[in-house]
mmCIF file of C-alpha atoms and ligand atoms in Angstrom:
data_model
loop_
_atom_site.group_PDB
_atom_site.id
_atom_site.type_symbol
_atom_site.label_atom_id
_atom_site.label_comp_id
_atom_site.label_asym_id
_atom_site.label_seq_id
_atom_site.Cartn_x
_atom_site.Cartn_y
_atom_site.Cartn_z
ATOM 1 C CA MET A 1 -144.141 136.409 -54.437
ATOM 2 C CA VAL A 2 -146.146 138.544 -56.766
ATOM 3 C CA LYS A 3 -149.034 136.652 -58.290
ATOM 4 C CA VAL A 4 -151.826 137.446 -60.818
ATOM 5 C CA ALA A 5 -155.203 137.393 -59.094
ATOM 6 C CA VAL A 6 -158.679 137.660 -60.862
ATOM 7 C CA VAL A 7 -161.664 138.540 -58.783
ATOM 8 C CA THR A 8 -165.109 138.175 -60.333
ATOM 9 C CA GLY A 9 -167.727 140.866 -59.388
ATOM 10 C CA GLY A 10 -164.655 142.713 -58.251
ATOM 11 C CA THR A 11 -165.706 146.359 -58.685
ATOM 12 C CA ARG A 12 -168.262 146.572 -55.948
ATOM 13 C CA GLY A 13 -169.119 145.300 -52.457
ATOM 14 C CA ILE A 14 -167.230 142.234 -51.060
ATOM 15 C CA GLY A 15 -165.308 141.767 -54.403
ATOM 16 C CA ALA A 16 -163.989 145.338 -54.355
ATOM 17 C CA ALA A 17 -162.649 144.780 -50.842
ATOM 18 C CA ILE A 18 -161.001 141.584 -51.928
ATOM 19 C CA CYS A 19 -159.336 143.298 -54.840
ATOM 20 C CA GLU A 20 -158.086 146.089 -52.545
ATOM 21 C CA VAL A 21 -156.632 143.552 -49.996
ATOM 22 C CA LEU A 22 -154.861 141.542 -52.747
ATOM 23 C CA HIS A 23 -153.628 144.715 -54.357
ATOM 24 C CA GLU A 24 -152.166 145.801 -50.969
ATOM 25 C CA ALA A 25 -150.465 142.368 -50.670
ATOM 26 C CA GLY A 26 -148.531 143.292 -53.795
ATOM 27 C CA HIS A 27 -150.412 141.151 -56.252
ATOM 28 C CA THR A 28 -151.296 142.114 -59.723
ATOM 29 C CA VAL A 29 -155.109 142.161 -59.651
ATOM 30 C CA ALA A 30 -157.962 142.120 -62.209
ATOM 31 C CA ALA A 31 -161.493 142.862 -61.352
ATOM 32 C CA THR A 32 -164.282 141.577 -63.574
ATOM 33 C CA TYR A 33 -167.733 142.978 -63.646
ATOM 34 C CA TYR A 34 -170.671 142.853 -66.021
ATOM 35 C CA GLY A 35 -173.421 145.302 -64.902
ATOM 36 C CA ASN A 36 -172.421 148.659 -63.467
ATOM 37 C CA ASP A 37 -170.059 150.612 -65.827
ATOM 38 C CA ALA A 38 -169.890 153.735 -63.672
ATOM 39 C CA ALA A 39 -169.019 151.788 -60.497
ATOM 40 C CA ALA A 40 -166.284 149.913 -62.397
ATOM 41 C CA LYS A 41 -164.764 153.123 -63.778
ATOM 42 C CA HIS A 42 -164.933 154.781 -60.072
ATOM 43 C CA PHE A 43 -163.401 151.532 -58.726
ATOM 44 C CA THR A 44 -160.440 151.652 -61.050
ATOM 45 C CA GLU A 45 -159.849 155.368 -60.488
ATOM 46 C CA ARG A 46 -159.879 154.834 -56.779
ATOM 47 C CA THR A 47 -157.672 151.752 -56.606
ATOM 48 C CA GLY A 48 -155.678 151.602 -59.793
ATOM 49 C CA VAL A 49 -156.839 148.001 -60.322
ATOM 50 C CA PRO A 50 -158.073 147.442 -63.884
ATOM 51 C CA HIS A 51 -161.508 146.163 -64.734
ATOM 52 C CA PHE A 52 -162.593 143.714 -67.400
ATOM 53 C CA LYS A 53 -166.280 143.538 -68.565
ATOM 54 C CA PHE A 54 -167.688 140.052 -69.304
ATOM 55 C CA ASP A 55 -170.430 137.787 -68.295
ATOM 56 C CA VAL A 56 -169.213 135.084 -65.997
ATOM 57 C CA SER A 57 -172.345 133.027 -66.511
ATOM 58 C CA ALA A 58 -171.319 132.272 -70.196
ATOM 59 C CA PHE A 59 -168.349 130.062 -70.893
ATOM 60 C CA GLY A 60 -167.545 131.785 -74.211
ATOM 61 C CA ALA A 61 -167.377 135.072 -72.631
ATOM 62 C CA CYS A 62 -165.145 133.790 -69.867
ATOM 63 C CA GLU A 63 -162.765 132.397 -72.476
ATOM 64 C CA ALA A 64 -162.466 135.796 -74.202
ATOM 65 C CA GLY A 65 -162.282 137.777 -71.009
ATOM 66 C CA LEU A 66 -159.632 135.539 -69.498
ATOM 67 C CA ALA A 67 -157.641 135.548 -72.584
ATOM 68 C CA GLN A 68 -157.587 139.343 -72.414
ATOM 69 C CA ILE A 69 -156.623 139.370 -68.768
ATOM 70 C CA GLU A 70 -153.728 136.854 -69.339
ATOM 71 C CA LYS A 71 -152.543 138.868 -72.318
ATOM 72 C CA ASP A 72 -152.409 142.052 -70.261
ATOM 73 C CA LEU A 73 -151.324 140.740 -66.908
ATOM 74 C CA GLY A 74 -150.061 137.189 -67.309
ATOM 75 C CA PRO A 75 -151.233 133.571 -66.220
ATOM 76 C CA VAL A 76 -153.677 133.552 -63.343
ATOM 77 C CA ASP A 77 -152.439 132.256 -60.024
ATOM 78 C CA ILE A 78 -155.202 133.240 -57.898
ATOM 79 C CA LEU A 79 -159.042 133.093 -58.717
ATOM 80 C CA VAL A 80 -161.726 134.457 -56.514
ATOM 81 C CA ASN A 81 -165.155 133.469 -57.698
ATOM 82 C CA ASN A 82 -167.091 136.230 -56.034
ATOM 83 C CA ALA A 83 -169.733 137.395 -58.526
ATOM 84 C CA GLY A 84 -173.267 136.733 -57.381
ATOM 85 C CA ILE A 85 -176.782 137.996 -57.682
ATOM 86 C CA THR A 86 -180.034 137.552 -55.896
ATOM 87 C CA ARG A 87 -183.504 137.232 -57.452
ATOM 88 C CA ASP A 88 -185.391 136.511 -54.229
ATOM 89 C CA GLY A 89 -189.006 135.280 -54.179
ATOM 90 C CA PHE A 90 -191.140 132.519 -52.558
ATOM 91 C CA LEU A 91 -190.745 129.363 -54.633
ATOM 92 C CA HIS A 92 -194.449 129.416 -55.370
ATOM 93 C CA LYS A 93 -194.071 132.669 -57.181
ATOM 94 C CA MET A 94 -190.441 132.139 -58.601
ATOM 95 C CA THR A 95 -190.298 132.385 -62.334
ATOM 96 C CA PRO A 96 -187.992 130.020 -64.300
ATOM 97 C CA GLU A 97 -185.879 133.098 -65.222
ATOM 98 C CA GLN A 98 -185.293 133.906 -61.513
ATOM 99 C CA TRP A 99 -184.134 130.436 -60.995
ATOM 100 C CA THR A 100 -181.859 130.103 -63.983
ATOM 101 C CA GLU A 101 -180.253 133.496 -63.725
ATOM 102 C CA VAL A 102 -179.100 132.868 -60.072
ATOM 103 C CA LEU A 103 -177.923 129.341 -60.885
ATOM 104 C CA ARG A 104 -175.932 130.506 -63.906
ATOM 105 C CA THR A 105 -174.308 133.417 -62.304
ATOM 106 C CA ASN A 106 -173.616 132.030 -58.905
ATOM 107 C CA LEU A 107 -172.780 128.449 -59.767
ATOM 108 C CA ASP A 108 -172.120 127.923 -63.449
ATOM 109 C CA SER A 109 -169.577 130.833 -63.253
ATOM 110 C CA LEU A 110 -167.461 128.646 -60.992
ATOM 111 C CA PHE A 111 -167.201 125.937 -63.616
ATOM 112 C CA ASN A 112 -166.607 128.485 -66.394
ATOM 113 C CA MET A 113 -163.853 130.395 -64.593
ATOM 114 C CA SER A 114 -162.199 127.601 -62.664
ATOM 115 C CA ARG A 115 -162.159 125.279 -65.820
ATOM 116 C CA LEU A 116 -160.286 127.981 -67.765
ATOM 117 C CA VAL A 117 -157.466 128.544 -65.249
ATOM 118 C CA VAL A 118 -157.019 125.315 -63.340
ATOM 119 C CA GLY A 119 -155.087 123.617 -66.044
ATOM 120 C CA GLY A 120 -152.410 126.308 -65.940
ATOM 121 C CA MET A 121 -152.299 126.252 -62.128
ATOM 122 C CA ARG A 122 -151.868 122.399 -62.263
ATOM 123 C CA ASP A 123 -149.031 122.781 -64.910
ATOM 124 C CA ARG A 124 -147.294 125.455 -62.820
ATOM 125 C CA GLY A 125 -147.654 123.599 -59.586
ATOM 126 C CA TRP A 126 -149.274 126.502 -57.619
ATOM 127 C CA GLY A 127 -152.630 128.009 -57.419
ATOM 128 C CA ARG A 128 -155.312 129.366 -55.082
ATOM 129 C CA ILE A 129 -159.036 129.341 -55.697
ATOM 130 C CA VAL A 130 -161.444 130.882 -53.279
ATOM 131 C CA ASN A 131 -165.152 130.544 -53.800
ATOM 132 C CA ILE A 132 -167.590 132.961 -52.147
ATOM 133 C CA SER A 133 -170.596 130.900 -50.821
ATOM 134 C CA SER A 134 -173.100 132.165 -48.241
ATOM 135 C CA ILE A 135 -174.613 131.496 -44.891
ATOM 136 C CA ASN A 136 -177.772 131.025 -46.785
ATOM 137 C CA GLY A 137 -176.413 128.013 -48.727
ATOM 138 C CA GLN A 138 -175.670 126.520 -45.248
ATOM 139 C CA THR A 139 -178.798 127.258 -43.435
ATOM 140 C CA GLY A 140 -181.403 128.078 -46.079
ATOM 141 C CA GLN A 141 -183.369 131.473 -46.294
ATOM 142 C CA VAL A 142 -186.846 132.403 -46.813
ATOM 143 C CA GLY A 143 -187.219 133.518 -50.509
ATOM 144 C CA GLN A 144 -183.923 132.022 -51.653
ATOM 145 C CA THR A 145 -184.367 128.578 -53.005
ATOM 146 C CA ASN A 146 -182.402 129.543 -56.032
ATOM 147 C CA TYR A 147 -179.664 131.373 -54.171
ATOM 148 C CA ALA A 148 -179.363 128.782 -51.476
ATOM 149 C CA ALA A 149 -179.213 125.971 -53.936
ATOM 150 C CA ALA A 150 -176.350 127.755 -55.832
ATOM 151 C CA LYS A 151 -174.471 128.694 -52.626
ATOM 152 C CA ALA A 152 -174.751 125.122 -51.312
ATOM 153 C CA GLY A 153 -173.484 123.943 -54.743
ATOM 154 C CA VAL A 154 -170.458 126.184 -54.267
ATOM 155 C CA ILE A 155 -169.411 124.249 -51.208
ATOM 156 C CA GLY A 156 -169.777 120.897 -52.955
ATOM 157 C CA PHE A 157 -167.822 122.176 -55.981
ATOM 158 C CA THR A 158 -165.113 123.425 -53.754
ATOM 159 C CA ARG A 159 -164.560 120.119 -51.914
ATOM 160 C CA ALA A 160 -164.542 118.106 -55.268
ATOM 161 C CA LEU A 161 -162.145 120.336 -56.934
ATOM 162 C CA ALA A 162 -159.943 120.590 -53.882
ATOM 163 C CA LEU A 163 -159.437 116.777 -53.993
ATOM 164 C CA GLU A 164 -158.685 116.799 -57.649
ATOM 165 C CA VAL A 165 -155.802 119.442 -57.333
ATOM 166 C CA ALA A 166 -154.474 118.800 -53.792
ATOM 167 C CA SER A 167 -151.318 116.966 -55.066
ATOM 168 C CA LYS A 168 -150.634 119.785 -57.559
ATOM 169 C CA GLY A 169 -149.905 122.736 -55.242
ATOM 170 C CA VAL A 170 -153.425 124.197 -55.864
ATOM 171 C CA THR A 171 -155.815 124.912 -52.924
ATOM 172 C CA VAL A 172 -159.498 125.405 -53.275
ATOM 173 C CA ASN A 173 -161.523 126.817 -50.374
ATOM 174 C CA ALA A 174 -164.802 128.445 -49.754
ATOM 175 C CA ILE A 175 -165.878 131.416 -47.541
ATOM 176 C CA ALA A 176 -169.613 131.586 -46.368
ATOM 177 C CA PRO A 177 -170.242 135.186 -45.437
ATOM 178 C CA GLY A 178 -173.234 136.025 -43.297
ATOM 179 C CA TYR A 179 -175.011 139.383 -43.749
ATOM 180 C CA ILE A 180 -172.453 141.903 -44.995
ATOM 181 C CA ASP A 181 -173.139 145.510 -45.413
ATOM 182 C CA THR A 182 -173.381 145.708 -49.192
ATOM 183 C CA ASP A 183 -175.809 146.849 -51.839
ATOM 184 C CA MET A 184 -177.123 143.387 -52.108
ATOM 185 C CA VAL A 185 -178.000 143.078 -48.357
ATOM 186 C CA ARG A 186 -179.285 146.740 -48.252
ATOM 187 C CA ALA A 187 -181.749 145.639 -50.952
ATOM 188 C CA VAL A 188 -183.441 143.433 -48.414
ATOM 189 C CA PRO A 189 -186.728 145.031 -47.364
ATOM 190 C CA GLU A 190 -185.873 147.139 -44.214
ATOM 191 C CA SER A 191 -188.393 145.327 -41.907
ATOM 192 C CA VAL A 192 -186.887 142.026 -42.910
ATOM 193 C CA LEU A 193 -183.236 143.165 -42.472
ATOM 194 C CA GLU A 194 -183.942 144.398 -38.946
ATOM 195 C CA LYS A 195 -185.366 141.020 -38.128
ATOM 196 C CA ILE A 196 -182.122 139.433 -39.431
ATOM 197 C CA ILE A 197 -179.877 141.776 -37.594
ATOM 198 C CA THR A 198 -181.488 140.961 -34.295
ATOM 199 C CA LYS A 199 -180.507 137.238 -34.938
ATOM 200 C CA ILE A 200 -176.806 138.083 -35.481
ATOM 201 C CA PRO A 201 -174.998 137.663 -32.087
ATOM 202 C CA VAL A 202 -172.523 140.434 -32.692
ATOM 203 C CA LYS A 203 -175.529 142.593 -33.478
ATOM 204 C CA ARG A 204 -174.328 144.261 -36.571
ATOM 205 C CA LEU A 205 -173.723 143.549 -40.355
ATOM 206 C CA GLY A 206 -170.371 142.404 -41.307
ATOM 207 C CA LYS A 207 -167.923 144.589 -43.268
ATOM 208 C CA ALA A 208 -166.671 143.691 -46.729
ATOM 209 C CA SER A 209 -163.134 144.246 -45.441
ATOM 210 C CA GLU A 210 -163.700 141.471 -42.917
ATOM 211 C CA ILE A 211 -164.413 138.911 -45.680
ATOM 212 C CA ALA A 212 -161.390 140.174 -47.700
ATOM 213 C CA ARG A 213 -158.934 139.549 -44.778
ATOM 214 C CA ALA A 214 -159.997 136.030 -44.918
ATOM 215 C CA VAL A 215 -159.299 135.800 -48.766
ATOM 216 C CA ALA A 216 -155.973 137.243 -48.152
ATOM 217 C CA PHE A 217 -155.244 134.568 -45.580
ATOM 218 C CA LEU A 218 -156.496 131.728 -47.772
ATOM 219 C CA THR A 219 -154.501 132.814 -50.848
ATOM 220 C CA ASP A 220 -151.352 133.436 -48.970
ATOM 221 C CA GLU A 221 -148.183 131.499 -49.877
ATOM 222 C CA THR A 222 -148.183 129.943 -46.352
ATOM 223 C CA SER A 223 -151.718 128.483 -46.535
ATOM 224 C CA GLY A 224 -150.947 125.565 -48.602
ATOM 225 C CA PHE A 225 -152.288 123.012 -46.077
ATOM 226 C CA ILE A 226 -155.682 124.503 -45.975
ATOM 227 C CA THR A 227 -157.840 123.194 -48.701
ATOM 228 C CA GLY A 228 -161.466 121.984 -49.166
ATOM 229 C CA THR A 229 -162.668 123.922 -46.227
ATOM 230 C CA THR A 230 -165.420 126.435 -45.713
ATOM 231 C CA LEU A 231 -164.878 129.460 -43.611
ATOM 232 C CA SER A 232 -168.188 130.675 -42.017
ATOM 233 C CA LEU A 233 -167.749 134.366 -41.239
ATOM 234 C CA ASN A 234 -171.112 135.477 -40.107
ATOM 235 C CA GLY A 235 -170.940 137.166 -36.567
ATOM 236 C CA GLY A 236 -171.944 134.005 -34.908
ATOM 237 C CA GLN A 237 -175.324 133.683 -36.644
ATOM 238 C CA ALA A 238 -174.742 130.121 -37.777
ATOM 239 C CA MET A 239 -171.902 127.948 -36.112
ATOM 240 C CA VAL A 240 -171.288 125.628 -39.030
HETATM 241 N N1 CAA B 1 -186.142 136.266 -42.567
HETATM 242 C C1 CAA B 1 -187.257 136.240 -41.805
HETATM 243 N N2 CAA B 1 -188.498 136.493 -42.262
HETATM 244 C C2 CAA B 1 -188.537 136.825 -43.565
HETATM 245 C C3 CAA B 1 -187.479 136.829 -44.422
HETATM 246 C C4 CAA B 1 -186.241 136.545 -43.849
HETATM 247 N N3 CAA B 1 -185.147 136.503 -44.568
HETATM 248 N N4 CAA B 1 -187.971 137.131 -45.670
HETATM 249 C C5 CAA B 1 -189.268 137.245 -45.564
HETATM 250 N N5 CAA B 1 -189.688 137.130 -44.248
HETATM 251 C C6 CAA B 1 -190.983 137.282 -43.823
HETATM 252 C C7 CAA B 1 -191.509 138.628 -43.806
HETATM 253 O O1 CAA B 1 -191.020 139.465 -42.656
HETATM 254 C C8 CAA B 1 -193.004 138.378 -43.892
HETATM 255 O O2 CAA B 1 -193.388 138.182 -42.567
HETATM 256 P P1 CAA B 1 -194.809 138.798 -41.964
HETATM 257 O O3 CAA B 1 -195.831 138.034 -42.748
HETATM 258 O O4 CAA B 1 -194.913 138.316 -40.530
HETATM 259 O O5 CAA B 1 -194.672 140.196 -42.094
HETATM 260 C C9 CAA B 1 -193.175 137.142 -44.692
HETATM 261 O O6 CAA B 1 -191.888 136.523 -44.660
HETATM 262 C C10 CAA B 1 -193.600 137.415 -46.179
HETATM 263 O O7 CAA B 1 -192.692 138.509 -46.576
HETATM 264 P P2 CAA B 1 -193.064 139.580 -47.597
HETATM 265 O O8 CAA B 1 -194.402 140.202 -47.072
HETATM 266 O O9 CAA B 1 -191.836 140.439 -47.923
HETATM 267 O O10 CAA B 1 -193.496 138.769 -48.886
HETATM 268 P P3 CAA B 1 -193.147 139.037 -50.441
HETATM 269 O O11 CAA B 1 -193.779 137.915 -51.252
HETATM 270 O O12 CAA B 1 -193.485 140.462 -50.745
HETATM 271 O O13 CAA B 1 -191.537 138.945 -50.494
HETATM 272 C C11 CAA B 1 -189.394 138.004 -50.173
HETATM 273 C C12 CAA B 1 -190.941 137.789 -50.121
HETATM 274 C C13 CAA B 1 -188.956 138.281 -51.625
HETATM 275 C C14 CAA B 1 -188.647 136.720 -49.674
HETATM 276 C C15 CAA B 1 -188.909 139.334 -49.377
HETATM 277 O O14 CAA B 1 -189.554 139.180 -48.037
HETATM 278 C C16 CAA B 1 -187.514 139.284 -49.274
HETATM 279 O O15 CAA B 1 -186.723 139.852 -50.160
HETATM 280 N N6 CAA B 1 -186.995 138.821 -48.085
HETATM 281 C C17 CAA B 1 -185.431 138.843 -47.902
HETATM 282 C C18 CAA B 1 -184.837 137.513 -48.229
HETATM 283 C C19 CAA B 1 -183.516 137.513 -47.905
HETATM 284 O O16 CAA B 1 -183.100 137.386 -46.609
HETATM 285 N N7 CAA B 1 -182.628 137.534 -48.786
HETATM 286 C C20 CAA B 1 -181.224 137.674 -48.504
HETATM 287 C C21 CAA B 1 -180.595 138.555 -49.506
HETATM 288 S S1 CAA B 1 -178.885 139.133 -49.069
HETATM 289 C C22 CAA B 1 -177.920 137.760 -49.509
HETATM 290 O O17 CAA B 1 -178.449 136.819 -50.059
HETATM 291 C C23 CAA B 1 -176.593 137.887 -49.116
HETATM 292 C C24 CAA B 1 -176.031 136.725 -48.434
HETATM 293 O O18 CAA B 1 -175.431 135.831 -48.930
HETATM 294 C C25 CAA B 1 -176.434 136.698 -46.910
#
């Protein structure tokens, strides 16, 4: 059945691959973004998936943005909370802004977006929420106390919400990608990234499309018995 899907941070990297796979599955897809206008324009030209610009870290902006999406496309059945940023630095040098920006974008956004669509999913008796966590929320990572805290929080949020909506036909799951070949990972200093790749048993970065496949699976009509889980897709780097 055709559903309306919203993917935050959907115009680049993992989010763009998720939009493409949901679009190919026949869903009506909306990609949200906040930073890069040129990338959003190019994404829509390439895929035909419309983009909506708003700040997922701000509740009011999400209210307005989702109202526009629902007006244009209809009520949201599938939400993929993918938007995320890094502001890496050792804790002894980290600024309050580095901490707050990451927590707001990577974790508060889950509250903002899910809060605004979960009522409708409950009422209609069907919904799929997928939250993108990270291997670094499971294992920790040098320079990422902010990011690891937010991504670990994503897993707790997923489990708690999954329990709340399990009897309403709504599933909530997390995916914890390892190091995927995206702009975010390519921003890691080259010498550090080389060290990281040597520790990945499959000896390569993951592809965004490999994460998107898992989102397609979790959001499928037939996946109603899978809820509250975290799928770790990391090339064997952490078997959690
Ligand atoms: N793994 C292993 N060693 C690391 C490391 C990592 N991720 N990050 C830093 N180090 C090591 C460095 O190699 C260096 O070691 P040596 O002294 O032996 O050379 C030491 O820590 C200090 O590092 P820097 O000299 O780079 O110190 P800095 O203060 O200039 O910068 C830093 C510190 C900001 C943490 C920088 O090293 C950095 O950006 N590291 C990458 C952190 C990282 O892995 N981020 C993941 C981003 S991708 C992502 O988050 C997506 C996802 O979900 C997986």
